Tab-separated table of C-alpha atoms in Angstrom:
chain	number	residue	atom	x	y	z
A	255	MET	CA	-196.631	95.761	115.130
A	256	ALA	CA	-195.833	92.354	116.582
A	257	PHE	CA	-192.251	91.211	116.819
A	258	ILE	CA	-191.602	87.972	114.958
A	259	PRO	CA	-188.283	86.332	115.894
A	260	LEU	CA	-186.266	84.921	113.021
A	261	GLN	CA	-185.443	81.243	113.109
A	262	PRO	CA	-181.710	80.493	112.848
A	263	THR	CA	-180.509	78.632	109.787
A	264	GLN	CA	-178.795	75.253	109.946
A	265	ALA	CA	-175.421	76.895	109.276
A	266	GLU	CA	-175.985	79.354	112.126
A	267	ARG	CA	-176.880	76.492	114.462
A	268	ARG	CA	-173.685	74.635	113.538
A	269	PHE	CA	-171.596	77.775	114.105
A	270	ALA	CA	-173.202	78.378	117.511
A	271	ALA	CA	-172.555	74.779	118.536
A	272	SER	CA	-168.931	75.005	117.405
A	273	ALA	CA	-168.464	78.298	119.235
A	274	ALA	CA	-169.853	76.767	122.423
A	275	VAL	CA	-167.423	73.858	122.118
A	276	LEU	CA	-164.531	76.262	121.475
A	277	LEU	CA	-165.373	78.401	124.520
A	278	SER	CA	-165.665	75.290	126.685
A	279	ILE	CA	-162.218	74.124	125.553
A	280	TYR	CA	-160.777	77.574	126.210
A	281	ALA	CA	-162.292	77.638	129.698
A	282	GLY	CA	-160.820	74.234	130.469
A	283	MET	CA	-157.401	75.247	129.157
A	284	ALA	CA	-157.459	78.488	131.163
A	285	LEU	CA	-158.256	76.552	134.336
A	286	LEU	CA	-155.432	74.103	133.666
A	287	VAL	CA	-152.912	76.868	132.889
A	288	ASN	CA	-153.835	78.851	136.004
A	289	GLN	CA	-153.442	75.786	138.196
A	290	VAL	CA	-150.043	74.779	136.827
A	291	ILE	CA	-148.760	78.374	137.126
A	292	ILE	CA	-150.063	78.811	140.676
A	293	ASN	CA	-148.519	75.537	141.743
A	294	GLY	CA	-145.212	76.450	140.108
A	295	LEU	CA	-145.374	73.540	137.703
A	296	ALA	CA	-144.865	75.629	134.578
A	297	PRO	CA	-143.045	78.793	133.471
A	298	PRO	CA	-144.840	82.118	133.933
A	299	PRO	CA	-147.180	83.630	131.307
A	300	GLY	CA	-145.409	85.009	128.253
A	301	SER	CA	-143.463	81.820	127.513
A	302	PRO	CA	-143.804	80.590	123.899
A	303	TRP	CA	-145.473	77.322	124.872
A	304	PHE	CA	-148.646	79.213	125.833
A	305	LEU	CA	-149.184	79.836	122.122
A	306	LEU	CA	-149.877	76.136	121.639
A	307	GLY	CA	-153.353	76.546	123.108
A	308	ASP	CA	-154.045	79.466	120.770
A	309	LEU	CA	-152.750	77.414	117.846
A	310	ALA	CA	-155.127	74.566	118.651
A	311	ALA	CA	-158.047	77.014	118.886
A	312	VAL	CA	-157.145	78.654	115.572
A	313	VAL	CA	-156.914	75.287	113.848
A	314	PHE	CA	-160.290	74.340	115.310
A	315	VAL	CA	-161.924	77.462	113.871
A	316	VAL	CA	-160.219	77.110	110.484
A	317	HIS	CA	-161.266	73.500	110.304
A	318	HIS	CA	-164.866	74.454	111.034
A	319	ILE	CA	-164.840	77.029	108.235
A	320	ILE	CA	-163.124	74.825	105.652
A	321	ALA	CA	-165.130	71.731	106.489
A	322	GLU	CA	-168.426	73.546	105.841
A	323	ARG	CA	-169.972	71.388	103.131
A	324	ARG	CA	-172.787	73.633	101.929
A	325	THR	CA	-172.770	77.057	100.323
A	326	ALA	CA	-174.990	79.893	101.471
A	327	ALA	CA	-176.317	80.407	97.943
A	328	ASP	CA	-177.316	76.800	97.364
A	329	ASP	CA	-177.729	74.799	100.552
A	330	ASP	CA	-178.621	71.622	98.665
A	331	GLU	CA	-175.597	71.337	96.377
A	332	LEU	CA	-172.481	69.727	97.819
A	333	ARG	CA	-169.155	71.288	96.950
A	334	LYS	CA	-166.237	69.177	95.814
A	335	PRO	CA	-163.460	69.429	98.443
A	336	GLY	CA	-160.442	71.378	97.253
A	337	PRO	CA	-156.800	70.655	98.100
A	338	VAL	CA	-156.747	73.025	101.102
A	339	LYS	CA	-159.902	71.508	102.550
A	340	THR	CA	-158.646	67.980	101.939
A	341	LEU	CA	-155.337	68.774	103.653
A	342	ALA	CA	-157.158	70.340	106.614
A	343	LEU	CA	-159.456	67.317	106.976
A	344	LEU	CA	-156.413	65.034	107.031
A	345	LEU	CA	-154.263	67.072	109.447
A	346	VAL	CA	-156.791	68.428	111.962
A	347	PRO	CA	-157.416	65.084	113.769
A	348	ALA	CA	-153.711	64.991	114.704
A	349	VAL	CA	-153.459	68.644	115.836
A	350	ALA	CA	-154.912	68.164	119.324
A	351	PRO	CA	-152.681	65.163	120.242
A	352	MET	CA	-149.630	66.978	118.817
A	353	ALA	CA	-150.387	70.106	120.844
A	354	ILE	CA	-150.718	68.042	124.042
A	355	VAL	CA	-147.471	66.216	123.294
A	356	LEU	CA	-145.624	69.524	122.749
A	357	ILE	CA	-146.992	70.901	126.022
A	358	SER	CA	-145.872	67.732	127.822
A	359	ILE	CA	-142.367	68.171	126.341
A	360	VAL	CA	-142.192	71.758	127.662
A	361	LEU	CA	-143.433	70.644	131.090
A	362	ALA	CA	-141.001	67.733	131.296
A	363	ASP	CA	-138.322	69.909	132.971
A	364	TYR	CA	-140.772	71.312	135.534
A	365	HIS	CA	-143.025	68.358	136.353
A	366	PRO	CA	-142.126	64.975	134.783
A	367	MET	CA	-145.209	63.205	136.153
A	368	LEU	CA	-147.586	65.788	134.709
A	369	ALA	CA	-145.730	65.684	131.377
A	370	ALA	CA	-146.001	61.892	131.277
A	371	ALA	CA	-149.699	62.061	132.106
A	372	LEU	CA	-150.272	64.555	129.285
A	373	ALA	CA	-148.332	62.389	126.841
A	374	CYS	CA	-150.449	59.390	127.812
A	375	ALA	CA	-153.583	61.491	127.414
A	376	ALA	CA	-152.455	62.502	123.916
A	377	LEU	CA	-151.832	58.870	123.017
A	378	LEU	CA	-155.214	57.799	124.354
A	379	LEU	CA	-156.898	60.638	122.466
A	380	TYR	CA	-155.250	59.622	119.208
A	381	VAL	CA	-155.949	55.910	119.688
A	382	GLY	CA	-159.545	56.576	120.728
A	383	ARG	CA	-160.165	58.752	117.699
A	384	SER	CA	-158.564	56.136	115.434
A	385	VAL	CA	-160.741	53.377	116.890
A	386	LEU	CA	-163.905	55.456	116.532
A	387	THR	CA	-162.987	56.419	112.973
A	388	GLN	CA	-162.350	52.804	112.028
A	389	HIS	CA	-165.611	51.742	113.639
A	390	ALA	CA	-167.508	54.445	111.765
A	391	TYR	CA	-165.816	53.422	108.511
A	392	GLN	CA	-166.753	49.765	108.979
A	393	ARG	CA	-170.323	50.732	109.842
A	394	VAL	CA	-170.616	52.884	106.718
A	395	GLN	CA	-169.130	50.081	104.626
A	396	ALA	CA	-171.642	47.603	106.062
A	397	ASP	CA	-174.543	49.994	105.396
A	398	LEU	CA	-173.285	50.552	101.857
A	399	GLU	CA	-173.062	46.816	101.211
A	400	LYS	CA	-176.602	46.334	102.537
A	401	ALA	CA	-177.891	49.168	100.345
A	402	ASN	CA	-176.164	47.730	97.271
A	403	ALA	CA	-177.525	44.274	98.008
A	404	ARG	CA	-181.014	45.734	98.430
A	405	MET	CA	-180.769	47.630	95.138
A	406	PHE	CA	-179.513	44.504	93.369
A	407	TRP	CA	-182.407	42.490	94.840
A	408	LEU	CA	-184.984	45.104	93.788
A	409	ALA	CA	-183.565	45.127	90.251
A	410	GLU	CA	-184.297	41.402	89.911
A	411	HIS	CA	-187.438	40.893	91.998
A	412	ASP	CA	-191.046	41.991	91.977
A	413	ALA	CA	-191.737	44.403	94.820
A	414	LEU	CA	-195.275	43.117	95.479
A	415	THR	CA	-194.827	39.343	95.475
A	416	GLY	CA	-191.097	39.077	96.161
A	417	LEU	CA	-190.739	36.706	93.203
A	418	PRO	CA	-188.056	37.126	90.531
A	419	ASN	CA	-189.245	39.621	87.936
A	420	ARG	CA	-189.373	39.370	84.149
A	421	ARG	CA	-185.795	40.615	83.784
A	422	LYS	CA	-184.469	37.929	86.120
A	423	PHE	CA	-186.578	35.276	84.385
A	424	ASN	CA	-185.235	36.195	80.936
A	425	GLN	CA	-181.678	35.974	82.261
A	426	SER	CA	-182.371	32.570	83.824
A	427	LEU	CA	-184.080	31.289	80.669
A	428	ASP	CA	-181.097	32.241	78.509
A	429	ALA	CA	-178.641	30.719	80.982
A	430	GLN	CA	-180.587	27.457	81.402
A	431	TRP	CA	-181.171	27.157	77.651
A	432	HIS	CA	-177.426	27.200	76.957
A	433	LEU	CA	-176.745	24.904	79.926
A	434	HIS	CA	-179.312	22.334	78.737
A	435	ALA	CA	-178.011	22.635	75.175
A	436	THR	CA	-174.683	21.392	76.506
A	437	SER	CA	-176.144	18.604	78.649
A	438	GLY	CA	-178.794	17.550	76.119
A	439	LYS	CA	-181.506	17.450	78.793
A	440	PRO	CA	-185.032	18.840	78.200
A	441	LEU	CA	-186.196	22.170	79.598
A	442	GLY	CA	-189.795	22.781	80.663
A	443	LEU	CA	-191.784	25.980	81.038
A	444	LEU	CA	-195.204	26.758	82.548
A	445	PHE	CA	-197.040	29.934	81.560
A	446	ILE	CA	-199.716	30.687	84.169
A	447	ASP	CA	-202.609	33.130	84.128
A	448	ILE	CA	-205.197	33.848	86.850
A	449	ASP	CA	-208.644	33.382	85.353
A	450	PHE	CA	-210.823	36.506	85.126
A	451	PHE	CA	-208.442	38.517	87.281
A	452	LYS	CA	-209.555	41.852	85.797
A	453	LEU	CA	-213.079	41.158	87.028
A	454	PHE	CA	-211.597	40.281	90.427
A	455	ASN	CA	-209.918	43.702	90.548
A	456	ASP	CA	-213.014	45.525	89.309
A	457	THR	CA	-215.250	43.788	91.872
A	458	LEU	CA	-213.105	43.848	95.021
A	459	GLY	CA	-210.657	46.667	94.297
A	460	HIS	CA	-206.934	46.854	93.641
A	461	ALA	CA	-205.983	46.321	97.290
A	462	ALA	CA	-207.755	42.956	97.273
A	463	GLY	CA	-206.178	42.240	93.878
A	464	ASP	CA	-202.693	42.851	95.258
A	465	ALA	CA	-203.410	40.590	98.220
A	466	CYS	CA	-204.640	37.931	95.789
A	467	LEU	CA	-201.448	38.164	93.732
A	468	GLU	CA	-199.336	37.779	96.867
A	469	LYS	CA	-201.349	34.713	97.913
A	470	VAL	CA	-201.123	33.106	94.481
A	471	ALA	CA	-197.358	33.767	94.398
A	472	GLN	CA	-196.968	31.920	97.698
A	473	LEU	CA	-199.095	29.016	96.445
A	474	LEU	CA	-197.063	28.762	93.241
A	475	GLN	CA	-193.850	28.592	95.224
A	476	THR	CA	-195.131	25.850	97.533
A	477	GLY	CA	-196.739	23.965	94.636
A	478	ALA	CA	-193.585	24.068	92.512
A	479	HIS	CA	-191.573	22.376	95.260
A	480	ILE	CA	-192.380	18.988	93.727
A	481	HIS	CA	-189.809	19.824	91.041
A	482	PRO	CA	-186.269	20.568	92.290
A	483	ASP	CA	-184.774	23.961	91.406
A	484	ALA	CA	-187.990	25.277	89.844
A	485	LEU	CA	-187.844	29.037	89.226
A	486	VAL	CA	-191.151	30.816	89.902
A	487	ALA	CA	-191.299	34.377	88.519
A	488	ARG	CA	-193.901	37.065	87.960
A	489	TYR	CA	-194.022	37.788	84.247
A	490	GLY	CA	-196.368	40.755	84.452
A	491	GLY	CA	-199.808	41.638	85.780
A	492	GLU	CA	-201.614	38.398	86.694
A	493	GLU	CA	-199.234	36.236	84.630
A	494	PHE	CA	-196.571	34.000	86.163
A	495	VAL	CA	-193.972	31.654	84.699
A	496	ILE	CA	-192.208	28.612	86.119
A	497	LEU	CA	-188.960	27.366	84.609
A	498	LEU	CA	-188.363	23.634	85.118
A	499	ASN	CA	-184.797	22.388	84.722
A	500	ASP	CA	-184.185	18.876	83.393
A	501	CYS	CA	-187.905	18.287	82.972
A	502	SER	CA	-189.609	16.001	80.465
A	503	ARG	CA	-193.004	16.807	78.965
A	504	LYS	CA	-194.696	14.251	81.224
A	505	LYS	CA	-193.130	15.737	84.355
A	506	ALA	CA	-194.008	19.275	83.234
A	507	LEU	CA	-197.664	18.320	82.748
A	508	ALA	CA	-197.771	16.630	86.141
A	509	CYS	CA	-196.211	19.663	87.798
A	510	ALA	CA	-198.674	22.019	86.068
A	511	GLU	CA	-201.676	19.954	87.141
A	512	HIS	CA	-200.374	19.739	90.702
A	513	ILE	CA	-200.018	23.531	90.853
A	514	ARG	CA	-203.503	24.071	89.381
A	515	GLU	CA	-205.054	21.774	91.979
A	516	HIS	CA	-202.941	23.294	94.762
A	517	VAL	CA	-204.328	26.766	94.034
A	518	ALA	CA	-207.875	25.439	93.630
A	519	GLN	CA	-207.686	23.730	97.030
A	520	ALA	CA	-206.825	27.085	98.628
A	521	CYS	CA	-210.487	28.058	97.967
A	522	ILE	CA	-209.855	31.732	97.249
A	523	PRO	CA	-213.291	33.322	96.581
A	524	HIS	CA	-213.750	34.660	93.032
A	525	LEU	CA	-217.367	35.265	92.060
A	526	ALA	CA	-216.504	35.859	88.393
A	527	CYS	CA	-215.318	32.244	88.016
A	528	PRO	CA	-217.896	29.543	87.209
A	529	THR	CA	-216.891	27.612	90.332
A	530	GLY	CA	-216.956	30.700	92.538
A	531	LEU	CA	-213.320	30.080	93.399
A	532	LEU	CA	-210.104	31.409	91.935
A	533	SER	CA	-208.557	29.164	89.285
A	534	LEU	CA	-205.576	29.056	86.940
A	535	SER	CA	-205.040	28.413	83.263
A	536	ILE	CA	-201.626	26.959	82.475
A	537	GLY	CA	-199.763	26.539	79.211
A	538	VAL	CA	-196.974	23.969	79.106
A	539	ALA	CA	-194.041	23.819	76.713
A	540	CYS	CA	-191.023	21.554	76.703
A	541	ALA	CA	-187.986	21.360	74.448
A	542	ALA	CA	-184.511	19.880	74.188
A	543	PRO	CA	-182.315	22.926	73.518
A	544	SER	CA	-179.416	22.798	71.086
A	545	SER	CA	-176.599	25.244	70.489
A	546	ASP	CA	-177.562	25.701	66.832
A	547	GLY	CA	-181.305	25.535	67.477
A	548	PRO	CA	-183.951	28.287	67.832
A	549	HIS	CA	-183.817	31.175	70.271
A	550	PRO	CA	-184.745	30.206	73.866
A	551	HIS	CA	-187.742	32.526	73.827
A	552	ILE	CA	-189.377	30.166	71.319
A	553	LEU	CA	-190.074	28.011	74.368
A	554	LEU	CA	-191.853	30.940	76.015
A	555	GLU	CA	-193.881	31.601	72.865
A	556	ASN	CA	-194.986	27.965	72.671
A	557	ALA	CA	-196.078	28.070	76.321
A	558	ASP	CA	-197.951	31.311	75.637
A	559	VAL	CA	-199.801	29.703	72.701
A	560	ALA	CA	-200.679	26.734	74.914
A	561	LEU	CA	-202.005	29.150	77.549
A	562	TYR	CA	-204.182	30.823	74.921
A	563	VAL	CA	-205.651	27.432	73.976
A	564	ALA	CA	-206.324	26.648	77.654
A	565	LYS	CA	-208.312	29.874	77.910
A	566	GLN	CA	-210.201	29.176	74.682
A	567	ARG	CA	-211.166	25.730	75.930
A	568	GLY	CA	-212.868	27.131	79.033
A	569	ARG	CA	-210.007	28.045	81.408
A	570	ASN	CA	-209.129	26.233	84.664
A	571	GLN	CA	-207.089	23.674	82.769
A	572	VAL	CA	-203.637	22.741	81.485
A	573	ALA	CA	-202.743	22.876	77.784
A	574	ASP	CA	-199.630	21.263	76.294
A	575	GLY	CA	-197.821	22.972	73.420
A	576	LEU	CA	-196.493	20.472	70.858
A	577	GLY	CA	-194.835	22.776	68.332
A	578	ASP	CA	-197.245	23.306	65.417
A	579	GLU	CA	-200.021	21.236	66.964
A	580	LEU	CA	-201.445	21.522	70.449
A	581	ALA	CA	-202.727	18.589	72.458
A	582	VAL	CA	-205.075	19.940	75.123
A	583	ILE	CA	-205.702	18.065	78.362
A	584	SER	CA	-209.039	19.205	79.776
A	585	LEU	CA	-209.249	18.833	83.515
A	586	GLU	CA	-212.435	19.147	85.520
A	587	PRO	CA	-212.360	21.325	88.647
A	588	SER	CA	-211.404	19.355	91.751
């Protein structure tokens, strides 16, 4: 029967590493003690101060046992630190410097220079550990802030296009609606849909569809630059929205047509479109919000109705929502 060696567990590896460190410290302390005794710099063995080395070793072992963060029964579940463990974690970092200081006090009557050197070593050890601890704390804090910022960004942005998502758009729409209700200025909205995008996905695959969405998102951002502070967001699927602050109906129509032409000039192949190129249908709505007026999402609904009319009229065009009636501006492909 073949002999199959057992692989050590993570806890066994940590214990072996700690034991190796402990033995190395003991070897170094034994060498130091032998040298100071041989040279007559310290009292002979049996003096109480020799117990300081044993005390430091005992504290080291106890700390290793108490600081073990995982149980043998469930290696994945972290235990909440108890009062004894918390006290040990707080006191252990100061044990080694204290032990060195006490040894230097005992040696002061026998060898003042060696005692002073040990006291300086203890101070350097304590300061060095404090500096490293503070550096580690600041690094963890910085990593935590980056992680929180990343989570906050992901909660408000679309992972594929990098644009604000529907949640962020709804928040911005509500905020801008109330802001424009106070100022009395009009608020414009563009509801954008990629023509025949399902056929694009079915023909070229979802990978090509994702790349197309990313490209269109970039084009919408560059095209919307003609209006200051325009918010471009992905509403869902192949639908996008653009919120235009302080924008009249005429400006909103001009912005929508500019964006439609900007995407058409990119010449993205789309065999399902009559022109063979990818195109957009855009619904436009504009309103002057009031504090006692309708809900802000009425603006979104009007833009959605205008988008539906643009599709019904043949797509690749801009439709203007005028409340109950819709005036459609048909635009030939450029």
